[in-house]
Amino acid sequence: MPTADRAARRRGIDALLRRSPLQPVFRVRAARRLAVLAYHGVDDPAAFRAQMERLARTARPVGVEEVARAAEHRRPLPARSVLVTFDDGDRSVLTEAVPVLARLGIPAAAYVITDLVGGDQPYWWTEAAHLLAHGGRTRALHGLDPSAAVRRLKALPDAERHRALAELRATATRQAPRQRQLSPAELHTLADAGLAIGNHTASHPCLDRCTDTEVDAQLLRAHDGLTRWMGHPPTTFAYPNGNYDPRADRVLRTLGYRTGFLFDHRHAELAPAHRLRISRLRVNSHTGRDRFDTILSGLHPAVHRLRGGR
């Protein structure tokens, strides 16, 4: 099915869900749950602004510190609480999100891949897709389109992922373009604007595909880098790809982390019982109004799970 037809079909389904008689039922239930929104970059500033304005009117935006206190003291947050988070440290969070969040007084959290800070290395999944589109070859991804190939790379043991990327770089006709990343000074700008700066590992592997040694190294290297740049240790973490790992949980507890976030497209509790495994809802800046509403209500996540999504 052509992409335009598929997008139109999804919009139609989203509109039907929003008008469903179940939507008000789910909306009432969602008022007693915490909505943690998991963004990445902001590629549609106007739509993002509309989403944040809706939250400012209809929800109770909270910061990661409030979520941490609620989890630690088992004291529920207010009804309709919502936390805005951003993964990967994309520059558009600084250039597009911060002005909107500051104007509306919405706190947020940004989770940073520390090996990229201050450089121009692209995200590894962006690089892989580009290399495949320009003739890159590796047996591990034979016959897969770029999107399917990235999913396969995430499922490989991490050493195999590194080998596959090396083969793609060696065989592609054109290397991936550089991508300017946030600098340490810009992390301070985010923090000054009310964003908590969190650990998202050093290089964004899926931790459940890493060895014990690599899990430790990923967390500690990122922790030390953020501590050096920010002047204090980070206390909040987001799992790359949302892949929870009990080995990481143990390290995070040892380092004094207060909150850890998944990417499982679920609401969380107003007083999260497992503070290092807090659910988040998947959303992006170009999510349409109908889908945004059904994500906030919990109807879209429920349908997503019924269809076998994770």
XYZ file of C-alpha atoms in Angstrom:
310
model
C 0.000 0.000 0.000
C 1.412 3.412 -0.919
C 2.634 5.506 1.973
C 0.036 8.242 1.381
C -2.799 5.700 1.422
C -1.475 4.104 4.594
C -1.202 7.487 6.321
C -4.750 8.379 5.288
C -6.019 5.058 6.614
C -4.299 5.647 9.951
C -5.807 9.111 10.213
C -9.224 7.623 9.583
C -8.723 4.999 12.300
C -7.459 7.668 14.707
C -10.570 9.775 14.067
C -12.843 6.781 14.675
C -11.084 5.957 17.930
C -11.376 9.523 19.160
C -15.149 9.444 18.510
C -15.523 5.994 20.071
C -17.891 5.716 23.082
C -14.942 4.130 24.874
C -12.906 7.339 24.686
C -14.735 9.119 27.569
C -14.426 5.969 29.707
C -10.687 5.767 29.097
C -10.311 9.507 29.666
C -11.837 9.219 33.153
C -9.500 6.346 33.971
C -6.478 8.231 32.619
C -7.122 11.103 35.044
C -6.010 8.694 37.774
C -2.826 7.716 35.950
C 0.460 9.439 35.126
C 1.097 10.148 31.445
C 4.828 10.275 30.683
C 5.189 11.393 27.069
C 8.286 10.060 25.281
C 9.359 12.339 22.435
C 12.574 12.345 20.445
C 13.181 15.381 18.227
C 10.711 18.120 17.325
C 10.279 17.942 13.556
C 6.890 19.704 13.431
C 7.188 22.792 15.653
C 3.633 24.032 15.033
C 2.092 20.682 15.943
C 4.328 20.384 19.009
C 3.268 23.840 20.143
C -0.398 22.835 19.826
C 0.229 19.662 21.824
C 1.935 21.556 24.643
C -0.780 24.214 24.700
C -3.342 21.439 25.069
C -1.412 19.995 28.018
C -1.194 23.420 29.643
C -4.989 23.800 29.355
C -6.179 20.307 30.278
C -3.437 18.527 32.237
C -1.168 19.111 35.190
C 2.440 19.170 33.885
C 4.970 17.881 36.424
C 8.749 17.623 36.533
C 10.867 14.525 36.967
C 11.703 15.601 40.531
C 7.997 15.528 41.437
C 7.702 12.052 39.924
C 10.726 10.906 41.937
C 9.259 12.192 45.207
C 5.890 10.570 44.488
C 7.591 7.223 43.852
C 9.897 7.424 46.854
C 7.255 8.507 49.366
C 4.339 6.625 47.751
C 2.328 9.842 47.670
C 0.307 10.090 44.443
C 0.749 13.008 42.102
C -2.298 15.174 41.349
C -4.894 13.896 38.894
C -4.094 14.386 35.188
C -0.365 14.649 35.841
C 1.823 14.534 32.725
C 5.599 14.521 32.348
C 7.226 15.496 29.039
C 10.468 13.693 28.143
C 12.842 13.693 25.160
C 15.236 10.891 24.257
C 18.619 11.075 22.487
C 19.426 14.782 22.943
C 18.365 16.003 19.507
C 19.233 19.670 18.899
C 15.614 20.460 18.051
C 14.816 20.081 21.747
C 16.979 23.161 22.301
C 15.899 25.125 19.248
C 12.204 24.202 19.020
C 10.966 22.676 22.279
C 12.598 24.921 24.867
C 10.931 28.187 23.750
C 7.495 26.550 23.853
C 8.051 24.827 27.193
C 9.460 28.004 28.765
C 6.539 30.138 27.574
C 3.993 27.681 28.946
C 5.898 26.847 32.146
C 6.066 23.129 31.361
C 8.978 21.248 32.951
C 10.584 18.359 31.060
C 13.491 15.921 30.988
C 16.067 15.312 28.239
C 17.968 12.010 28.084
C 21.379 12.334 26.480
C 23.671 9.937 24.589
C 26.933 11.154 26.043
C 29.392 9.828 23.430
C 27.724 12.157 20.917
C 27.859 15.334 23.018
C 30.071 18.016 21.512
C 30.543 16.193 18.200
C 28.863 15.608 14.859
C 28.444 11.841 14.749
C 24.958 10.814 13.553
C 22.814 8.424 15.554
C 23.878 4.883 14.727
C 20.400 3.876 13.517
C 20.223 6.920 11.229
C 23.664 6.081 9.894
C 22.712 2.431 9.305
C 19.589 3.359 7.342
C 21.598 5.807 5.197
C 24.360 3.278 4.503
C 21.861 0.617 3.459
C 20.148 3.071 1.135
C 23.537 3.760 -0.475
C 24.671 0.233 -1.217
C 25.921 -0.874 2.189
C 25.939 -4.660 2.588
C 26.233 -7.079 5.462
C 25.091 -10.679 5.737
C 23.253 -9.928 8.989
C 20.805 -7.644 7.150
C 20.540 -9.377 3.782
C 17.300 -8.628 1.960
C 15.965 -6.151 4.529
C 14.814 -2.616 3.810
C 16.364 0.130 5.983
C 13.498 0.191 8.501
C 13.480 -3.580 8.987
C 17.269 -3.595 9.089
C 17.349 -1.146 12.002
C 14.899 -3.363 13.905
C 17.146 -6.355 13.229
C 20.226 -4.467 14.396
C 18.511 -3.661 17.690
C 17.804 -7.359 18.207
C 21.382 -8.543 17.554
C 23.920 -9.127 20.321
C 25.715 -5.814 20.587
C 29.053 -7.119 19.306
C 27.285 -8.357 16.159
C 25.615 -4.967 15.748
C 29.022 -3.290 15.780
C 30.363 -5.760 13.185
C 27.363 -5.196 10.929
C 27.793 -1.414 11.113
C 31.497 -1.753 10.265
C 30.613 -3.834 7.186
C 28.017 -1.280 6.092
C 30.544 1.544 6.390
C 33.089 -0.427 4.368
C 30.703 -1.242 1.520
C 28.426 1.809 1.175
C 29.006 4.140 -1.747
C 28.335 7.201 0.396
C 28.933 7.708 4.098
C 26.209 9.187 6.314
C 26.128 12.983 6.622
C 27.400 14.492 9.825
C 24.880 15.644 12.435
C 25.670 18.471 14.822
C 25.005 17.353 18.377
C 24.442 19.281 21.581
C 27.504 20.698 23.324
C 28.147 20.598 27.082
C 27.323 24.315 27.240
C 23.995 23.666 25.518
C 23.164 21.002 28.092
C 23.428 23.796 30.659
C 21.098 25.908 28.535
C 18.542 23.101 28.636
C 18.942 22.761 32.392
C 18.593 26.520 32.895
C 15.325 26.323 30.935
C 13.917 23.774 33.388
C 14.826 20.473 31.742
C 16.325 17.721 33.867
C 19.337 16.224 32.068
C 19.306 12.442 32.248
C 21.446 9.444 31.348
C 20.569 7.594 28.120
C 23.790 5.519 28.076
C 27.054 6.389 26.389
C 26.290 5.151 22.848
C 22.656 3.914 22.876
C 22.952 0.126 22.621
C 20.019 -2.032 23.661
C 21.298 -3.003 27.096
C 19.640 -6.434 27.073
C 21.874 -7.276 24.079
C 25.079 -6.268 25.891
C 27.512 -8.241 28.026
C 27.746 -7.569 31.762
C 30.938 -5.585 31.220
C 29.388 -3.442 28.511
C 26.264 -2.711 30.577
C 28.467 -1.384 33.361
C 30.634 0.605 30.961
C 27.685 2.199 29.156
C 26.059 3.404 32.343
C 29.219 4.508 34.136
C 30.736 6.330 31.170
C 27.548 8.298 30.623
C 27.136 8.947 34.344
C 30.685 10.262 34.683
C 30.381 12.449 31.599
C 27.154 14.087 32.759
C 28.541 14.564 36.261
C 31.618 16.304 34.837
C 29.653 18.567 32.493
C 26.754 19.439 34.777
C 28.639 19.628 38.075
C 26.403 17.091 39.795
C 25.471 13.449 39.136
C 22.368 12.650 37.102
C 19.581 10.854 38.951
C 17.209 9.994 36.104
C 17.645 7.441 33.308
C 15.806 6.293 30.183
C 16.419 2.843 28.709
C 17.538 2.918 25.058
C 14.681 1.519 22.976
C 12.889 0.976 26.287
C 14.624 -2.386 26.795
C 14.630 -2.962 30.548
C 17.539 -4.947 31.969
C 17.860 -6.043 35.629
C 21.656 -5.712 35.455
C 21.237 -2.036 34.603
C 18.697 -1.670 37.396
C 21.299 -2.829 39.920
C 23.913 -0.390 38.627
C 21.450 2.501 38.632
C 20.486 1.790 42.233
C 24.141 1.705 43.254
C 24.715 5.074 41.558
C 21.745 6.645 43.338
C 19.302 7.038 40.449
C 15.812 7.978 41.538
C 13.826 7.372 38.338
C 14.169 5.149 35.274
C 11.868 5.141 32.266
C 10.724 2.535 29.761
C 9.231 3.002 26.269
C 6.316 0.585 26.542
C 3.380 2.795 25.468
C 1.524 2.580 28.771
C 0.385 4.974 31.457
C 2.148 4.866 34.819
C 0.860 5.074 38.367
C 0.504 8.459 40.054
C 2.852 7.038 42.695
C 4.998 4.608 40.648
C 5.648 1.388 42.554
C 8.817 0.608 40.585
C 10.641 3.921 40.305
C 13.301 2.576 37.900
C 10.677 1.017 35.595
C 8.217 3.817 34.916
C 6.084 3.447 31.811
C 6.013 6.022 29.041
C 3.706 6.744 26.113
C 5.178 6.937 22.613
C 4.414 10.175 20.856
C 6.075 12.569 18.444
C 5.628 16.144 17.345
C 3.694 15.209 14.223
C 1.228 12.954 16.044
C -2.193 14.157 14.908
C -4.722 15.628 17.308
C -6.990 12.561 17.205
C -4.185 10.141 18.028
C -2.696 12.505 20.614
C -6.036 12.554 22.446
C -6.415 8.769 22.382
C -2.820 8.321 23.535
C -3.478 10.603 26.512
C -6.705 8.756 27.323
C -5.073 5.336 27.083
C -7.390 4.085 24.347
C -4.700 4.052 21.677
C -2.233 2.143 23.896
C -4.962 -0.392 24.732
C -5.741 -0.979 21.048
C -2.005 -1.140 20.311
C -1.595 -3.960 22.845
C -4.633 -5.835 21.542
C -3.032 -5.799 18.102
C 0.123 -7.368 19.522
C 2.255 -4.238 19.839
C 4.894 -3.918 22.509
